[in-house]
Amino acid sequence: MDLVRIEWDDAEDFSESWASQREADEFAKKSYIVTSVGWLVKKNRFYVTIASDHDPNHGNYGTLRKIPKKMIRTLEVLKLQEPQKHEEPPI
């Protein structure tokens, strides 16, 4: 299972209930870029699904996020290093 980093354009709401044309134009120009990191669960034609947690013993996932592919700017597979063994401190 791959660990991935995804940079994507998130949807955003205007915080005020009414906006002038100038405010609407400025709001429309801005992008809200988000970076998410997680375990790659599934990719299909429309979405990429990642999970923040994975329990390999039971095949369960925690905190799933489904990102529309058209909103994704980059998807990078992260390379994991072998864990280093540390001696446990005496109790």
PDB file of N, CA, C and O in Angstrom, residues 46-83:
ATOM      1  N   PHE A  46     -12.814   8.996 -11.409  1.00  0.00           N
ATOM      2  CA  PHE A  46     -13.297  10.263 -10.883  1.00  0.00           C
ATOM      3  C   PHE A  46     -12.652  10.701  -9.568  1.00  0.00           C
ATOM      4  O   PHE A  46     -12.587  11.894  -9.296  1.00  0.00           O
ATOM      5  N   TYR A  47     -12.228   9.755  -8.745  1.00  0.00           N
ATOM      6  CA  TYR A  47     -11.757  10.076  -7.395  1.00  0.00           C
ATOM      7  C   TYR A  47     -10.474   9.349  -7.028  1.00  0.00           C
ATOM      8  O   TYR A  47     -10.186   8.280  -7.548  1.00  0.00           O
ATOM      9  N   VAL A  48      -9.775   9.939  -6.048  1.00  0.00           N
ATOM     10  CA  VAL A  48      -8.687   9.265  -5.342  1.00  0.00           C
ATOM     11  C   VAL A  48      -9.103   9.234  -3.876  1.00  0.00           C
ATOM     12  O   VAL A  48      -9.476  10.267  -3.314  1.00  0.00           O
ATOM     13  N   THR A  49      -9.078   8.059  -3.275  1.00  0.00           N
ATOM     14  CA  THR A  49      -9.451   7.910  -1.869  1.00  0.00           C
ATOM     15  C   THR A  49      -8.216   7.565  -1.057  1.00  0.00           C
ATOM     16  O   THR A  49      -7.467   6.648  -1.410  1.00  0.00           O
ATOM     17  N   ILE A  50      -8.006   8.337   0.021  1.00  0.00           N
ATOM     18  CA  ILE A  50      -6.886   8.081   0.928  1.00  0.00           C
ATOM     19  C   ILE A  50      -7.422   7.922   2.353  1.00  0.00           C
ATOM     20  O   ILE A  50      -8.547   8.324   2.647  1.00  0.00           O
ATOM     21  N   ALA A  51      -6.592   7.335   3.203  1.00  0.00           N
ATOM     22  CA  ALA A  51      -6.945   7.162   4.620  1.00  0.00           C
ATOM     23  C   ALA A  51      -5.790   7.650   5.468  1.00  0.00           C
ATOM     24  O   ALA A  51      -4.625   7.452   5.119  1.00  0.00           O
ATOM     25  N   SER A  52      -6.122   8.265   6.601  1.00  0.00           N
ATOM     26  CA  SER A  52      -5.059   8.714   7.496  1.00  0.00           C
ATOM     27  C   SER A  52      -4.506   7.557   8.327  1.00  0.00           C
ATOM     28  O   SER A  52      -3.374   7.613   8.793  1.00  0.00           O
ATOM     29  N   ASP A  53      -5.310   6.521   8.505  1.00  0.00           N
ATOM     30  CA  ASP A  53      -4.893   5.367   9.311  1.00  0.00           C
ATOM     31  C   ASP A  53      -5.245   4.072   8.588  1.00  0.00           C
ATOM     32  O   ASP A  53      -6.220   4.021   7.836  1.00  0.00           O
ATOM     33  N   HIS A  54      -4.442   3.034   8.862  1.00  0.00           N
ATOM     34  CA  HIS A  54      -4.712   1.713   8.278  1.00  0.00           C
ATOM     35  C   HIS A  54      -4.365   0.645   9.309  1.00  0.00           C
ATOM     36  O   HIS A  54      -3.293   0.667   9.908  1.00  0.00           O
ATOM     37  N   ASP A  55      -5.306  -0.257   9.529  1.00  0.00           N
ATOM     38  CA  ASP A  55      -5.108  -1.404  10.415  1.00  0.00           C
ATOM     39  C   ASP A  55      -4.950  -2.638   9.538  1.00  0.00           C
ATOM     40  O   ASP A  55      -5.940  -3.240   9.111  1.00  0.00           O
ATOM     41  N   PRO A  56      -3.686  -3.025   9.214  1.00  0.00           N
ATOM     42  CA  PRO A  56      -3.484  -4.147   8.302  1.00  0.00           C
ATOM     43  C   PRO A  56      -3.936  -5.493   8.874  1.00  0.00           C
ATOM     44  O   PRO A  56      -4.219  -6.418   8.116  1.00  0.00           O
ATOM     45  N   ASN A  57      -4.031  -5.602  10.197  1.00  0.00           N
ATOM     46  CA  ASN A  57      -4.452  -6.871  10.797  1.00  0.00           C
ATOM     47  C   ASN A  57      -5.928  -7.168  10.546  1.00  0.00           C
ATOM     48  O   ASN A  57      -6.330  -8.325  10.497  1.00  0.00           O
ATOM     49  N   HIS A  58      -6.731  -6.111  10.402  1.00  0.00           N
ATOM     50  CA  HIS A  58      -8.166  -6.302  10.197  1.00  0.00           C
ATOM     51  C   HIS A  58      -8.662  -5.719   8.879  1.00  0.00           C
ATOM     52  O   HIS A  58      -9.838  -5.840   8.555  1.00  0.00           O
ATOM     53  N   GLY A  59      -7.772  -5.050   8.133  1.00  0.00           N
ATOM     54  CA  GLY A  59      -8.154  -4.469   6.847  1.00  0.00           C
ATOM     55  C   GLY A  59      -9.034  -3.241   6.964  1.00  0.00           C
ATOM     56  O   GLY A  59      -9.773  -2.924   6.040  1.00  0.00           O
ATOM     57  N   ASN A  60      -8.949  -2.547   8.097  1.00  0.00           N
ATOM     58  CA  ASN A  60      -9.788  -1.369   8.320  1.00  0.00           C
ATOM     59  C   ASN A  60      -9.017  -0.079   8.060  1.00  0.00           C
ATOM     60  O   ASN A  60      -7.786  -0.045   8.161  1.00  0.00           O
ATOM     61  N   TYR A  61      -9.777   0.984   7.755  1.00  0.00           N
ATOM     62  CA  TYR A  61      -9.205   2.304   7.504  1.00  0.00           C
ATOM     63  C   TYR A  61      -9.839   3.323   8.424  1.00  0.00           C
ATOM     64  O   TYR A  61     -11.009   3.208   8.779  1.00  0.00           O
ATOM     65  N   GLY A  62      -9.065   4.341   8.772  1.00  0.00           N
ATOM     66  CA  GLY A  62      -9.589   5.435   9.579  1.00  0.00           C
ATOM     67  C   GLY A  62      -9.476   6.753   8.827  1.00  0.00           C
ATOM     68  O   GLY A  62      -8.525   6.980   8.093  1.00  0.00           O
ATOM     69  N   THR A  63     -10.443   7.609   9.014  1.00  0.00           N
ATOM     70  CA  THR A  63     -10.511   8.946   8.420  1.00  0.00           C
ATOM     71  C   THR A  63     -10.274   8.902   6.913  1.00  0.00           C
ATOM     72  O   THR A  63      -9.227   9.300   6.415  1.00  0.00           O
ATOM     73  N   LEU A  64     -11.269   8.417   6.201  1.00  0.00           N
ATOM     74  CA  LEU A  64     -11.201   8.361   4.737  1.00  0.00           C
ATOM     75  C   LEU A  64     -11.467   9.738   4.136  1.00  0.00           C
ATOM     76  O   LEU A  64     -12.287  10.501   4.652  1.00  0.00           O
ATOM     77  N   ARG A  65     -10.779  10.050   3.058  1.00  0.00           N
ATOM     78  CA  ARG A  65     -10.989  11.297   2.308  1.00  0.00           C
ATOM     79  C   ARG A  65     -11.041  10.948   0.829  1.00  0.00           C
ATOM     80  O   ARG A  65     -10.152  10.298   0.306  1.00  0.00           O
ATOM     81  N   LYS A  66     -12.103  11.394   0.145  1.00  0.00           N
ATOM     82  CA  LYS A  66     -12.277  11.145  -1.286  1.00  0.00           C
ATOM     83  C   LYS A  66     -12.115  12.492  -1.996  1.00  0.00           C
ATOM     84  O   LYS A  66     -12.884  13.416  -1.768  1.00  0.00           O
ATOM     85  N   ILE A  67     -11.110  12.589  -2.882  1.00  0.00           N
ATOM     86  CA  ILE A  67     -10.790  13.834  -3.572  1.00  0.00           C
ATOM     87  C   ILE A  67     -11.105  13.670  -5.056  1.00  0.00           C
ATOM     88  O   ILE A  67     -10.597  12.752  -5.699  1.00  0.00           O
ATOM     89  N   PRO A  68     -11.935  14.561  -5.612  1.00  0.00           N
ATOM     90  CA  PRO A  68     -12.205  14.495  -7.052  1.00  0.00           C
ATOM     91  C   PRO A  68     -10.920  14.691  -7.855  1.00  0.00           C
ATOM     92  O   PRO A  68     -10.127  15.595  -7.577  1.00  0.00           O
ATOM     93  N   LYS A  69     -10.687  13.832  -8.847  1.00  0.00           N
ATOM     94  CA  LYS A  69      -9.453  13.904  -9.641  1.00  0.00           C
ATOM     95  C   LYS A  69      -9.278  15.247 -10.330  1.00  0.00           C
ATOM     96  O   LYS A  69      -8.158  15.726 -10.483  1.00  0.00           O
ATOM     97  N   LYS A  70     -10.372  15.876 -10.750  1.00  0.00           N
ATOM     98  CA  LYS A  70     -10.255  17.160 -11.444  1.00  0.00           C
ATOM     99  C   LYS A  70      -9.767  18.270 -10.531  1.00  0.00           C
ATOM    100  O   LYS A  70      -9.360  19.327 -11.002  1.00  0.00           O
ATOM    101  N   MET A  71      -9.777  18.046  -9.211  1.00  0.00           N
ATOM    102  CA  MET A  71      -9.293  19.046  -8.256  1.00  0.00           C
ATOM    103  C   MET A  71      -7.824  18.812  -7.879  1.00  0.00           C
ATOM    104  O   MET A  71      -7.225  19.633  -7.205  1.00  0.00           O
ATOM    105  N   ILE A  72      -7.242  17.691  -8.308  1.00  0.00           N
ATOM    106  CA  ILE A  72      -5.875  17.330  -7.918  1.00  0.00           C
ATOM    107  C   ILE A  72      -4.869  18.021  -8.829  1.00  0.00           C
ATOM    108  O   ILE A  72      -4.958  17.930 -10.051  1.00  0.00           O
ATOM    109  N   ARG A  73      -3.906  18.696  -8.202  1.00  0.00           N
ATOM    110  CA  ARG A  73      -2.803  19.328  -8.941  1.00  0.00           C
ATOM    111  C   ARG A  73      -1.637  18.357  -9.075  1.00  0.00           C
ATOM    112  O   ARG A  73      -1.073  18.223 -10.142  1.00  0.00           O
ATOM    113  N   THR A  74      -1.244  17.721  -7.962  1.00  0.00           N
ATOM    114  CA  THR A  74      -0.149  16.741  -7.989  1.00  0.00           C
ATOM    115  C   THR A  74      -0.483  15.579  -7.058  1.00  0.00           C
ATOM    116  O   THR A  74      -1.155  15.757  -6.044  1.00  0.00           O
ATOM    117  N   LEU A  75       0.001  14.401  -7.426  1.00  0.00           N
ATOM    118  CA  LEU A  75      -0.085  13.214  -6.579  1.00  0.00           C
ATOM    119  C   LEU A  75       1.296  12.574  -6.601  1.00  0.00           C
ATOM    120  O   LEU A  75       1.789  12.197  -7.665  1.00  0.00           O
ATOM    121  N   GLU A  76       1.909  12.481  -5.433  1.00  0.00           N
ATOM    122  CA  GLU A  76       3.276  11.961  -5.312  1.00  0.00           C
ATOM    123  C   GLU A  76       3.281  10.753  -4.385  1.00  0.00           C
ATOM    124  O   GLU A  76       2.742  10.818  -3.273  1.00  0.00           O
ATOM    125  N   VAL A  77       3.861   9.643  -4.847  1.00  0.00           N
ATOM    126  CA  VAL A  77       4.044   8.477  -3.985  1.00  0.00           C
ATOM    127  C   VAL A  77       5.289   8.725  -3.144  1.00  0.00           C
ATOM    128  O   VAL A  77       6.364   9.019  -3.671  1.00  0.00           O
ATOM    129  N   LEU A  78       5.128   8.642  -1.820  1.00  0.00           N
ATOM    130  CA  LEU A  78       6.237   8.896  -0.904  1.00  0.00           C
ATOM    131  C   LEU A  78       7.024   7.619  -0.668  1.00  0.00           C
ATOM    132  O   LEU A  78       6.454   6.533  -0.570  1.00  0.00           O
ATOM    133  N   LYS A  79       8.322   7.764  -0.593  1.00  0.00           N
ATOM    134  CA  LYS A  79       9.196   6.624  -0.338  1.00  0.00           C
ATOM    135  C   LYS A  79       9.416   6.506   1.170  1.00  0.00           C
ATOM    136  O   LYS A  79       9.815   7.465   1.814  1.00  0.00           O
ATOM    137  N   LEU A  80       9.144   5.342   1.710  1.00  0.00           N
ATOM    138  CA  LEU A  80       9.319   5.108   3.138  1.00  0.00           C
ATOM    139  C   LEU A  80      10.680   4.486   3.400  1.00  0.00           C
ATOM    140  O   LEU A  80      11.126   3.628   2.650  1.00  0.00           O
ATOM    141  N   GLN A  81      11.313   4.923   4.466  1.00  0.00           N
ATOM    142  CA  GLN A  81      12.584   4.326   4.886  1.00  0.00           C
ATOM    143  C   GLN A  81      12.281   3.190   5.849  1.00  0.00           C
ATOM    144  O   GLN A  81      11.254   3.186   6.529  1.00  0.00           O
ATOM    145  N   GLU A  82      13.186   2.243   5.890  1.00  0.00           N
ATOM    146  CA  GLU A  82      13.036   1.158   6.851  1.00  0.00           C
ATOM    147  C   GLU A  82      13.099   1.740   8.256  1.00  0.00           C
ATOM    148  O   GLU A  82      13.936   2.604   8.540  1.00  0.00           O
ATOM    149  N   PRO A  83      12.207   1.301   9.149  1.00  0.00           N
ATOM    150  CA  PRO A  83      12.245   1.838  10.517  1.00  0.00           C
ATOM    151  C   PRO A  83      13.540   1.451  11.219  1.00  0.00           C
ATOM    152  O   PRO A  83      14.064   0.351  11.028  1.00  0.00           O
TER     153      PRO A  83
END
